[in-house]
Amino acid sequence: MFLINCPFCGERDQSEFSSGGEAHIVRPKQPTELSDDEWAEYLFMRKNIKGIQFERWNHVHGCRKWFNVVRDTSNDKILSVYKMGEKPPVNYK
Amino acid sequence: MKNKYSVFSLIKNALSQHENWQQAWGNPEPKKEYEAIIVGGGGHGLATAYYLAKKHNLKNIAVLEKGWIGGGNTGRNTTIIRSNYLWDASAGLYDHALKLWENLSQELNYNVMFSQRGVMNLAHNLQDVRDLKRRTHANRLNGIDAVWLNTEEVKKFCPIINTSPDIRYPVLGGTLQRRAGTARHDAVAWGYARGASEMGVDIIQNCEVKGIKRNGDRVEGLETTKGFIKTNKIGVVAAGHSSVIANMAGLKLPLESKPLQALVSEPVKPIIDTVVMSNAVHAYVSQSDKGELVIGAGTDSYVSYTQRGSHNIVEETLRAILELYPIFSRMKMLRQWGGIVDICPDASPIISKTNIKGLYFNCGWGTGGFKATPGSGDLFAHTIANDEPHKLNAAFNLNRFVSGDLVDEHGAAAVAH
C-alpha cells in the first residue's frame, strides 16, 4: 500500500487506483498477420520484474485517466510518474 | 530409515531428557556437480527432490534455497487442502495430490497433521449457486466427493455462520468436500527434507541462484552465492520468484507476482471444526490446532515482491468475516503477513519442460499451491527424470499459452483469488 501521485489529481491513496500491469506493450499493428507465438507473447508473457518496472495505472476512483508509473517492485517505491504517450524517463533501466 | 520416529523412540529419548535426537536433515556444502538441481527449498521443491531420489533412482541431487527451507510460501499459506476443481485436468492433478496426502505421514514417518475436516465453499447469489452446483456434478463425474448443501444444511454443518437472509451477501447454500482439510505446513517441508536428506539429497540453504549457464539450447550449470555448480538438469520451483530465475535464462513466463496475505487471531477454544471459504465476499477461515483463527485474504492488484500486502485488503476480508461470523467481532488479530504468489492468466499451474534442454519449471500455482505439494513434487520429478510430462501434468505445459488450450480455473473452481 502506498501513495500515487496522479498527474491529474495529485497524491492519492493506492486503493483509489487500479493496476494495469506492464506498460509499453505495443498492440500489434496487423493482428491478422500474427503467429501463435507472437500472440502468446503479446497476450500472456510478462517481464514480471523484481526491481524497477514500468507500468500502467488507472485512477479508477478519481479522474478515471490512465497514466504510467515507474516503480521498484522490491520495495514499492515510486520513482516517476508520466502521462500516456510521453516518452518513459531514460534514467531508469 | 536410520532414525525412525515411533512411540519407542519417543520413550527412549524422553529418558535422556530429549537431548539425543539426531539432526533431521544435513547441512552440506555444495559439490562441484549434480545429476539434477532443484532451485527452491519449499514444499514443492523438497517433494520433487524426494520423489526424484525415491521413485526415479537419481543419486546425486541438490536442493538450493536462498533462505531457509519452508521459509517462503510453504510457511505462509493458510494450509487448506482440497481437490474440488472444475476441469478434468485440474481434478486429476489435485486429487492425485489429495490421495498422496492421505498417506503422507506414514510415507514420510513424519506427522504432517493432515486433518480431513472438510472444506465448505459458500454461495451468495444465484450465479454462485449455479456455478457451485455445476462444479459439484463435475467433481462427482471425476470421482471426487462433493455435495451441495442448502442454507439449513450449511447452518447445521457450521452453526456459527450467520445465515440471516438480511445480510448484504446472504448464504444461499454451499458445497462440501469431506475429504478436504488442512495440514501442518512446516511439517510438510520438514518431513520431505528429512526423507530426501536420508536418501542422500543435499539440501543447501542460504544459497541463492545468481545466473544460469547455457551452452546453446541446453543448460550447463548454475551460478550461485556459493560458487558455480555444474548440472544438466535444473528444476525451478521458485514460486513468486520464478520470473526472476526465468529472466536469467532469457525466458519470459506468463506470470505476475503479487502479494497474498493471511492473518491469525489470538488462540481461543475450539469454535470452528472445518474450513469455510467464500469466493464472493473473499474470505476464508479455519482454526489451527493451537486455537488461532487462520484467515486468508486476497491478493493485491499490482506486481510486488514485498511480502507485505495492503491494509485495505485486510480490511475488506475482515469486514466479510464479521458479517458471516458475528461471534468473532471481539477477536484480536495477532499476526499478519504476506507471501509472493505467481499467478498464471488461467489460474492453473505450469509443470513443464521449456525450449531450453534440461530446464524445467514448476510454477504458476498462484494462490493455491500448498494443497498440491505431494502431487506437484511427484509429477515434476517424473517430468525431470523422463524429460516427458506424466499424463496428469501433460495439460499443464508452458505451450498452452501458445496453443490456446488453457485450463481456465478462474472463478470456476471455487478458487479464492
Coordinates of C-alpha atoms in Angstrom, one line a residue:
Chain A
M1 CA 0.0 0.0 0.0
F2 CA 1.4 3.4 -1.0
L3 CA 0.6 6.8 -2.3
I4 CA 0.4 7.5 -6.0
N5 CA 0.9 11.0 -7.4
C6 CA -1.8 11.1 -10.1
P7 CA -0.6 13.5 -12.8
F8 CA -4.1 15.0 -12.9
C9 CA -5.3 14.9 -9.3
G10 CA -2.2 14.8 -7.2
E11 CA -1.2 12.4 -4.4
R12 CA -3.9 9.9 -3.5
D13 CA -4.1 6.5 -1.8
Q14 CA -3.2 3.5 -3.9
S15 CA -6.6 1.9 -3.2
E16 CA -8.2 4.6 -5.4
F17 CA -6.2 3.2 -8.4
S18 CA -6.3 0.1 -10.5
S19 CA -3.2 -1.5 -11.8
G20 CA -3.0 -2.1 -15.5
G21 CA 0.2 -4.2 -15.4
E22 CA 3.3 -3.8 -17.5
A23 CA 3.5 -0.7 -19.7
H24 CA 4.7 -0.1 -23.3
I25 CA 3.4 -3.4 -24.6
V26 CA 2.6 -2.3 -28.1
R27 CA -0.7 -3.5 -29.6
P28 CA 0.1 -5.4 -32.9
K29 CA -0.4 -3.2 -35.9
Q30 CA -1.6 -6.1 -38.1
P31 CA -3.2 -8.7 -35.8
T32 CA -4.2 -10.9 -38.7
E33 CA -0.5 -11.4 -39.6
L34 CA 0.5 -12.6 -36.1
S35 CA 1.7 -16.2 -35.5
D36 CA 0.5 -18.1 -32.4
D37 CA 3.9 -17.5 -30.7
E38 CA 3.6 -13.8 -31.3
W39 CA 0.0 -13.8 -29.9
A40 CA 1.2 -15.6 -26.8
E41 CA 4.0 -13.1 -26.3
Y42 CA 1.6 -10.2 -26.7
L43 CA -1.3 -11.6 -24.6
F44 CA 0.4 -13.6 -21.8
M45 CA 4.2 -13.3 -21.5
R46 CA 5.3 -10.7 -18.9
K47 CA 8.6 -9.5 -17.6
N48 CA 7.3 -9.5 -14.0
I49 CA 10.4 -7.7 -12.9
K50 CA 11.7 -7.7 -9.3
G51 CA 13.2 -4.2 -9.3
I52 CA 12.4 -1.2 -11.5
Q53 CA 9.3 -1.8 -13.5
F54 CA 7.3 0.5 -16.0
E55 CA 3.6 0.0 -15.5
R56 CA 0.2 1.5 -16.3
W57 CA -2.3 2.6 -13.6
N58 CA -5.8 4.0 -13.9
H59 CA -7.2 6.4 -11.3
V60 CA -10.4 4.4 -11.3
H61 CA -12.0 6.1 -8.2
G62 CA -10.8 9.6 -9.3
C63 CA -10.3 11.2 -12.7
R64 CA -10.5 7.7 -14.4
K65 CA -7.5 8.6 -16.5
W66 CA -4.6 6.2 -17.4
F67 CA -1.0 7.1 -16.9
N68 CA 2.4 5.5 -16.4
V69 CA 4.4 4.8 -13.3
V70 CA 8.0 3.7 -12.7
R71 CA 8.0 1.7 -9.5
D72 CA 10.5 -0.5 -7.7
T73 CA 8.6 -3.7 -7.1
S74 CA 11.1 -4.9 -4.5
N75 CA 10.1 -2.1 -2.1
D76 CA 7.0 -0.4 -3.7
K77 CA 8.8 3.0 -4.0
I78 CA 7.5 5.1 -6.9
L79 CA 10.3 6.7 -8.8
S80 CA 8.5 8.6 -11.5
V81 CA 5.0 9.2 -12.9
Y82 CA 4.4 10.3 -16.5
K83 CA 1.4 10.7 -18.8
M84 CA 0.3 8.3 -21.6
G85 CA 2.1 9.0 -24.8
E86 CA 5.0 10.6 -23.1
K87 CA 8.5 9.1 -23.5
P88 CA 9.5 7.0 -20.5
P89 CA 12.2 8.5 -18.4
V90 CA 15.6 7.3 -19.6
N91 CA 17.5 7.3 -16.3
Y92 CA 15.8 4.0 -15.2
K93 CA 16.6 0.7 -16.7
Chain B
M1 CA 15.3 -45.1 7.9
K2 CA 18.2 -44.6 10.3
N3 CA 16.3 -42.7 13.0
K4 CA 12.7 -43.9 12.6
Y5 CA 10.3 -41.9 14.7
S6 CA 8.0 -44.1 16.8
V7 CA 6.5 -44.3 20.2
F8 CA 9.5 -46.3 21.3
S9 CA 12.0 -43.6 20.1
L10 CA 9.9 -41.1 21.9
I11 CA 10.1 -43.0 25.2
K12 CA 13.8 -43.7 24.7
N13 CA 14.6 -40.0 24.1
A14 CA 12.3 -39.0 27.0
L15 CA 14.5 -41.0 29.3
S16 CA 17.6 -38.9 28.2
Q17 CA 15.8 -35.6 28.5
H18 CA 15.3 -35.3 24.7
E19 CA 19.0 -34.3 24.4
N20 CA 20.0 -37.0 21.9
W21 CA 17.6 -36.5 19.0
Q22 CA 19.5 -36.7 15.7
Q23 CA 19.5 -33.8 13.3
A24 CA 16.6 -34.3 10.9
W25 CA 18.5 -33.3 7.8
G26 CA 22.1 -32.5 6.8
N27 CA 23.7 -29.1 6.2
P28 CA 26.2 -29.9 3.4
E29 CA 28.4 -27.7 1.3
P30 CA 27.6 -27.9 -2.4
K31 CA 29.5 -30.4 -4.5
K32 CA 31.0 -29.5 -7.9
E33 CA 28.4 -31.3 -9.9
Y34 CA 25.0 -32.8 -9.6
E35 CA 22.7 -35.0 -11.7
A36 CA 19.9 -32.6 -11.0
I37 CA 19.4 -29.4 -9.1
I38 CA 16.2 -28.2 -7.7
V39 CA 16.0 -24.4 -7.2
G40 CA 13.8 -23.6 -4.3
G41 CA 13.6 -25.4 -1.0
G42 CA 9.9 -25.0 -0.3
G43 CA 7.4 -27.9 0.0
H44 CA 7.2 -28.4 -3.8
G45 CA 11.0 -28.3 -4.3
L46 CA 11.7 -30.7 -1.5
A47 CA 9.0 -33.0 -2.6
T48 CA 10.4 -33.0 -6.1
A49 CA 13.9 -34.0 -4.8
Y50 CA 12.3 -36.6 -2.5
Y51 CA 10.4 -38.4 -5.4
L52 CA 13.4 -38.0 -7.8
A53 CA 15.5 -39.9 -5.3
K54 CA 12.8 -42.4 -4.2
K55 CA 11.0 -43.2 -7.5
H56 CA 13.5 -42.3 -10.2
N57 CA 16.7 -43.5 -8.5
L58 CA 18.7 -40.3 -9.0
K59 CA 21.5 -40.5 -6.6
N60 CA 23.1 -37.1 -6.8
I61 CA 20.6 -34.3 -6.3
A62 CA 20.8 -30.9 -4.6
V63 CA 18.1 -28.5 -3.5
L64 CA 19.2 -24.9 -3.4
E65 CA 17.4 -22.5 -1.1
K66 CA 18.2 -18.8 -0.9
G67 CA 16.8 -18.5 2.7
W68 CA 15.8 -21.4 4.9
I69 CA 13.7 -24.3 3.9
G70 CA 10.0 -23.7 4.1
G71 CA 10.5 -20.0 4.8
G72 CA 8.7 -18.8 1.7
N73 CA 5.1 -19.6 0.8
T74 CA 5.2 -23.1 2.4
G75 CA 5.3 -21.3 5.8
R76 CA 3.0 -18.5 4.8
N77 CA -0.2 -20.2 3.4
T78 CA -3.4 -21.0 5.2
T79 CA -2.8 -24.8 4.8
I80 CA -6.0 -25.6 3.0
I81 CA -6.1 -28.9 1.0
R82 CA -8.9 -29.8 -1.4
S83 CA -9.4 -31.2 -4.9
N84 CA -12.8 -29.9 -5.9
Y85 CA -11.7 -28.3 -9.2
L86 CA -14.0 -27.9 -12.2
W87 CA -12.0 -29.1 -15.2
D88 CA -10.9 -32.7 -15.7
A89 CA -7.2 -31.8 -15.9
S90 CA -7.3 -30.0 -12.6
A91 CA -9.4 -32.6 -10.9
G92 CA -6.8 -35.2 -11.9
L93 CA -3.9 -33.1 -10.7
Y94 CA -5.3 -32.0 -7.4
D95 CA -6.9 -35.4 -6.5
H96 CA -3.7 -37.1 -7.2
A97 CA -2.2 -34.8 -4.6
L98 CA -5.0 -35.4 -2.1
K99 CA -4.6 -39.1 -2.4
L100 CA -0.9 -38.7 -1.6
W101 CA -1.8 -36.5 1.4
E102 CA -3.9 -39.3 2.8
N103 CA -0.9 -41.5 3.4
L104 CA 1.8 -38.8 3.7
S105 CA 2.5 -39.1 7.4
Q106 CA 3.2 -42.8 7.1
E107 CA 5.2 -42.4 3.9
L108 CA 7.5 -39.8 5.5
N109 CA 7.4 -41.2 9.0
Y110 CA 6.7 -37.6 10.0
N111 CA 3.4 -36.3 11.3
V112 CA 2.2 -33.7 8.9
M113 CA -1.0 -33.4 10.9
F114 CA -3.2 -33.9 7.9
S115 CA -6.8 -33.4 9.1
Q116 CA -9.7 -34.2 6.8
R117 CA -12.1 -31.8 8.5
G118 CA -13.9 -30.9 5.2
V119 CA -13.9 -27.7 3.2
M120 CA -17.1 -25.8 2.6
N121 CA -17.5 -23.2 -0.2
L122 CA -20.4 -20.8 0.2
A123 CA -22.7 -19.4 -2.5
H124 CA -24.1 -15.9 -2.0
N125 CA -26.0 -15.2 -5.2
L126 CA -27.9 -17.2 -7.9
Q127 CA -24.8 -17.3 -10.2
D128 CA -22.7 -18.8 -7.3
V129 CA -25.4 -21.4 -6.8
R130 CA -25.4 -22.4 -10.4
D131 CA -21.6 -22.4 -10.6
L132 CA -21.1 -24.4 -7.5
K133 CA -23.8 -27.0 -8.3
R134 CA -22.2 -27.4 -11.7
R135 CA -18.8 -27.9 -10.1
T136 CA -20.3 -30.5 -7.7
H137 CA -21.6 -32.5 -10.7
A138 CA -18.2 -32.2 -12.5
N139 CA -16.4 -33.3 -9.3
R140 CA -18.6 -36.4 -8.9
L141 CA -18.1 -37.4 -12.5
N142 CA -14.4 -37.3 -11.8
G143 CA -14.7 -39.5 -8.7
I144 CA -14.2 -36.6 -6.3
D145 CA -16.5 -36.4 -3.3
A146 CA -18.7 -33.3 -3.3
V147 CA -22.1 -32.5 -2.0
W148 CA -24.4 -29.5 -2.3
L149 CA -25.8 -28.1 0.9
N150 CA -28.8 -25.8 1.2
T151 CA -28.8 -22.9 3.7
E152 CA -30.1 -25.1 6.6
E153 CA -27.6 -27.8 6.0
V154 CA -24.8 -25.1 5.9
K155 CA -26.0 -23.8 9.2
K156 CA -26.1 -27.4 10.6
F157 CA -22.6 -28.1 9.4
C158 CA -21.1 -24.9 10.7
P159 CA -23.5 -23.3 13.3
I160 CA -21.6 -20.1 13.8
I161 CA -22.3 -18.9 10.3
N162 CA -24.8 -16.1 10.0
T163 CA -27.5 -17.4 7.6
S164 CA -29.9 -14.5 8.1
P165 CA -31.4 -13.5 4.7
D166 CA -31.0 -9.9 5.7
I167 CA -27.2 -9.7 5.4
R168 CA -25.5 -8.0 2.4
Y169 CA -24.4 -11.3 0.9
P170 CA -26.8 -13.9 2.3
V171 CA -25.8 -17.6 2.4
L172 CA -27.8 -19.4 -0.3
G173 CA -26.0 -22.7 0.1
G174 CA -22.6 -24.2 -0.3
T175 CA -20.6 -27.2 -1.4
L176 CA -18.8 -29.6 0.9
Q177 CA -15.8 -31.8 0.2
R178 CA -15.4 -34.0 3.2
R179 CA -12.0 -35.5 2.2
A180 CA -10.6 -32.0 2.1
G181 CA -9.0 -30.3 5.1
T182 CA -5.8 -28.9 6.4
A183 CA -2.2 -30.0 7.3
R184 CA 0.7 -28.5 9.3
H185 CA 2.6 -26.6 6.6
D186 CA 6.0 -26.5 8.2
A187 CA 5.9 -30.2 8.9
V188 CA 5.4 -30.9 5.2
A189 CA 8.7 -29.1 4.3
W190 CA 10.5 -30.7 7.3
G191 CA 9.2 -34.2 6.6
Y192 CA 10.2 -34.1 2.9
A193 CA 13.6 -32.5 3.8
R194 CA 14.2 -35.3 6.3
G195 CA 13.1 -38.0 3.8
A196 CA 15.2 -36.5 1.0
S197 CA 18.3 -36.0 3.1
E198 CA 18.0 -39.6 4.3
M199 CA 18.3 -40.7 0.6
G200 CA 21.4 -38.6 0.1
V201 CA 19.9 -35.4 -1.3
D202 CA 22.0 -32.3 -0.5
I203 CA 19.8 -29.6 1.0
I204 CA 21.8 -26.4 0.7
Q205 CA 20.3 -23.4 2.5
N206 CA 21.4 -19.7 2.2
C207 CA 22.5 -20.4 -1.4
E208 CA 20.9 -18.0 -3.9
V209 CA 21.0 -18.6 -7.6
K210 CA 22.6 -15.7 -9.5
G211 CA 22.7 -17.0 -13.0
I212 CA 22.0 -19.9 -15.4
K213 CA 24.9 -21.0 -17.6
R214 CA 23.8 -22.1 -21.0
N215 CA 25.5 -23.7 -23.9
G216 CA 23.4 -23.1 -26.9
D217 CA 20.0 -24.6 -26.2
R218 CA 21.0 -26.6 -23.1
V219 CA 21.8 -25.8 -19.5
E220 CA 25.3 -26.4 -18.1
G221 CA 25.0 -25.2 -14.5
L222 CA 24.1 -22.6 -12.0
E223 CA 26.0 -19.5 -10.7
T224 CA 25.2 -19.3 -7.0
T225 CA 26.3 -17.3 -4.0
K226 CA 28.3 -20.5 -3.1
G227 CA 30.0 -20.7 -6.5
F228 CA 29.4 -22.4 -9.8
I229 CA 27.6 -25.8 -9.7
K230 CA 27.6 -28.0 -12.7
T231 CA 24.4 -29.9 -13.8
N232 CA 22.5 -30.9 -16.8
K233 CA 19.0 -30.8 -15.3
I234 CA 17.6 -27.8 -13.4
G235 CA 14.1 -27.9 -11.9
V236 CA 13.0 -24.4 -10.9
V237 CA 10.3 -24.3 -8.1
A238 CA 10.8 -20.7 -7.0
A239 CA 7.1 -19.7 -6.6
G240 CA 6.9 -15.9 -6.7
H241 CA 10.5 -15.6 -7.9
S242 CA 10.0 -17.9 -10.9
S243 CA 10.1 -15.0 -13.4
V244 CA 13.4 -13.8 -11.8
I245 CA 15.0 -17.1 -12.4
A246 CA 13.4 -17.4 -15.9
N247 CA 14.9 -14.0 -16.9
M248 CA 18.3 -15.3 -16.0
A249 CA 17.8 -18.0 -18.8
G250 CA 16.4 -15.4 -21.2
L251 CA 12.9 -16.8 -20.8
K252 CA 9.7 -14.9 -20.2
L253 CA 6.8 -16.6 -18.3
P254 CA 3.1 -15.8 -18.4
L255 CA 3.2 -14.9 -14.7
E256 CA 2.6 -11.9 -12.5
S257 CA 3.9 -12.0 -8.9
K258 CA 1.6 -10.4 -6.3
P259 CA 1.4 -10.3 -2.5
L260 CA -1.2 -12.5 -0.9
Q261 CA -1.8 -12.1 2.7
A262 CA -3.1 -14.0 5.7
L263 CA -3.6 -13.3 9.3
V264 CA -4.2 -15.2 12.6
S265 CA -6.1 -14.3 15.7
E266 CA -5.3 -14.9 19.3
P267 CA -5.9 -18.5 20.3
V268 CA -9.3 -19.5 21.5
K269 CA -11.2 -22.7 22.4
P270 CA -12.4 -24.8 19.5
I271 CA -15.2 -23.0 17.7
I272 CA -14.9 -23.9 14.0
D273 CA -14.1 -27.5 13.1
T274 CA -14.0 -27.2 9.4
V275 CA -12.7 -24.8 6.7
V276 CA -15.1 -22.3 5.2
M277 CA -14.3 -20.4 2.1
S278 CA -16.3 -17.7 0.4
N279 CA -15.4 -16.5 -3.0
A280 CA -17.9 -13.7 -3.5
V281 CA -17.0 -11.9 -0.2
H282 CA -13.4 -13.1 -0.4
A283 CA -12.8 -14.5 3.0
Y284 CA -11.9 -17.9 4.3
V285 CA -11.3 -19.2 7.8
S286 CA -10.3 -22.3 9.7
Q287 CA -8.9 -22.9 13.2
S288 CA -5.4 -24.2 13.9
D289 CA -4.7 -26.9 16.4
K290 CA -3.3 -24.1 18.7
G291 CA -6.7 -22.4 18.6
E292 CA -5.9 -19.5 16.3
L293 CA -8.3 -18.5 13.6
V294 CA -6.4 -18.7 10.4
I295 CA -7.9 -16.2 7.9
G296 CA -6.9 -15.8 4.3
A297 CA -7.3 -12.6 2.4
G298 CA -7.0 -11.6 -1.2
T299 CA -4.1 -10.6 -3.4
D300 CA -3.0 -7.1 -4.1
S301 CA -3.9 -6.0 -7.6
Y302 CA -0.3 -5.0 -8.6
V303 CA 3.0 -6.7 -9.1
S304 CA 5.2 -6.6 -5.9
Y305 CA 7.8 -8.6 -4.2
T306 CA 7.5 -7.0 -0.8
Q307 CA 5.9 -9.9 1.2
R308 CA 3.6 -7.5 2.9
G309 CA 0.2 -6.8 1.3
S310 CA -2.0 -3.8 1.6
H311 CA -4.1 -2.8 4.6
N312 CA -7.3 -2.2 2.6
I313 CA -7.3 -5.9 1.6
V314 CA -7.2 -7.0 5.2
E315 CA -10.0 -4.5 6.0
E316 CA -12.2 -5.9 3.2
T317 CA -11.6 -9.5 4.3
L318 CA -12.3 -8.8 8.0
R319 CA -15.5 -6.9 7.1
A320 CA -16.7 -10.1 5.3
I321 CA -15.6 -12.3 8.1
L322 CA -17.5 -10.2 10.6
E323 CA -20.7 -10.3 8.6
L324 CA -20.5 -14.1 8.2
Y325 CA -19.4 -14.8 11.8
P326 CA -20.7 -12.1 14.1
I327 CA -19.3 -14.2 17.0
F328 CA -15.8 -13.1 16.0
S329 CA -16.4 -9.4 16.5
R330 CA -14.2 -9.1 19.6
M331 CA -11.4 -11.3 18.4
K332 CA -8.0 -9.7 18.3
M333 CA -5.7 -10.4 15.4
L334 CA -2.2 -11.3 16.4
R335 CA -0.1 -11.6 13.3
Q336 CA -0.4 -10.6 9.6
W337 CA 2.0 -11.5 6.8
G338 CA 2.3 -11.7 3.0
G339 CA 3.7 -14.2 0.6
I340 CA 4.5 -13.6 -3.1
V341 CA 2.3 -15.7 -5.4
D342 CA 3.0 -16.2 -9.1
I343 CA -0.3 -16.1 -10.9
C344 CA -1.0 -17.5 -14.4
P345 CA -3.6 -16.0 -16.7
D346 CA -5.7 -19.1 -16.4
A347 CA -5.1 -19.6 -12.6
S348 CA -3.6 -23.1 -13.3
P349 CA 0.0 -24.1 -12.7
I350 CA 2.8 -24.8 -15.1
I351 CA 4.7 -28.1 -14.6
S352 CA 6.6 -28.2 -17.8
K353 CA 9.7 -28.6 -19.9
T354 CA 10.9 -25.4 -21.7
N355 CA 12.5 -24.9 -25.0
I356 CA 15.9 -24.9 -23.2
K357 CA 17.1 -28.5 -22.8
G358 CA 17.4 -29.5 -19.2
L359 CA 15.5 -26.6 -17.8
Y360 CA 12.1 -27.4 -16.2
F361 CA 9.7 -25.1 -14.5
N362 CA 7.1 -25.8 -11.8
C363 CA 5.4 -22.5 -11.1
G364 CA 2.2 -20.5 -11.5
W365 CA 0.5 -22.1 -8.5
G366 CA -0.8 -18.7 -7.6
T367 CA -2.9 -18.5 -4.5
G368 CA -3.4 -22.3 -4.1
G369 CA -0.2 -24.3 -4.3
F370 CA 0.1 -25.8 -0.8
K371 CA -2.7 -28.3 -1.4
A372 CA -0.8 -29.8 -4.4
T373 CA 2.6 -30.2 -2.7
P374 CA 2.9 -34.0 -2.8
G375 CA 1.3 -34.3 -6.3
S376 CA 3.3 -31.5 -7.7
G377 CA 6.6 -32.9 -6.4
D378 CA 5.7 -36.4 -7.7
L379 CA 4.7 -35.2 -11.2
F380 CA 7.6 -32.7 -11.5
A381 CA 10.1 -35.4 -10.5
H382 CA 8.6 -37.6 -13.3
T383 CA 8.9 -34.8 -15.8
I384 CA 12.5 -34.1 -14.9
A385 CA 13.6 -37.8 -14.8
N386 CA 11.9 -38.8 -18.0
D387 CA 12.2 -35.5 -19.9
E388 CA 8.5 -36.0 -20.6
P389 CA 5.4 -35.0 -18.6
H390 CA 3.3 -37.5 -16.7
K391 CA -0.2 -37.8 -18.2
L392 CA -1.6 -36.0 -15.1
N393 CA 0.5 -32.9 -15.8
A394 CA 0.6 -33.0 -19.6
A395 CA -2.1 -30.4 -19.8
F396 CA -0.1 -28.0 -17.6
N397 CA 2.6 -27.3 -20.1
L398 CA 4.0 -24.0 -21.0
N399 CA 2.9 -24.3 -24.6
R400 CA -0.7 -24.0 -23.7
F401 CA -0.4 -20.2 -23.8
V402 CA 0.6 -20.6 -27.5
S403 CA -1.9 -23.3 -28.4
G404 CA -4.7 -21.6 -26.5
D405 CA -5.5 -24.8 -24.7
L406 CA -5.9 -23.1 -21.3
V407 CA -7.1 -24.8 -18.1
D408 CA -9.3 -21.9 -17.1
E409 CA -9.9 -22.3 -13.4
H410 CA -10.5 -18.6 -12.7
G411 CA -13.7 -18.4 -10.7
A412 CA -14.8 -21.8 -12.0
A413 CA -13.1 -23.8 -9.3
A414 CA -14.1 -22.0 -6.1
V415 CA -10.6 -20.6 -6.2
A416 CA -10.3 -17.6 -3.9
H417 CA -8.2 -15.0 -5.7

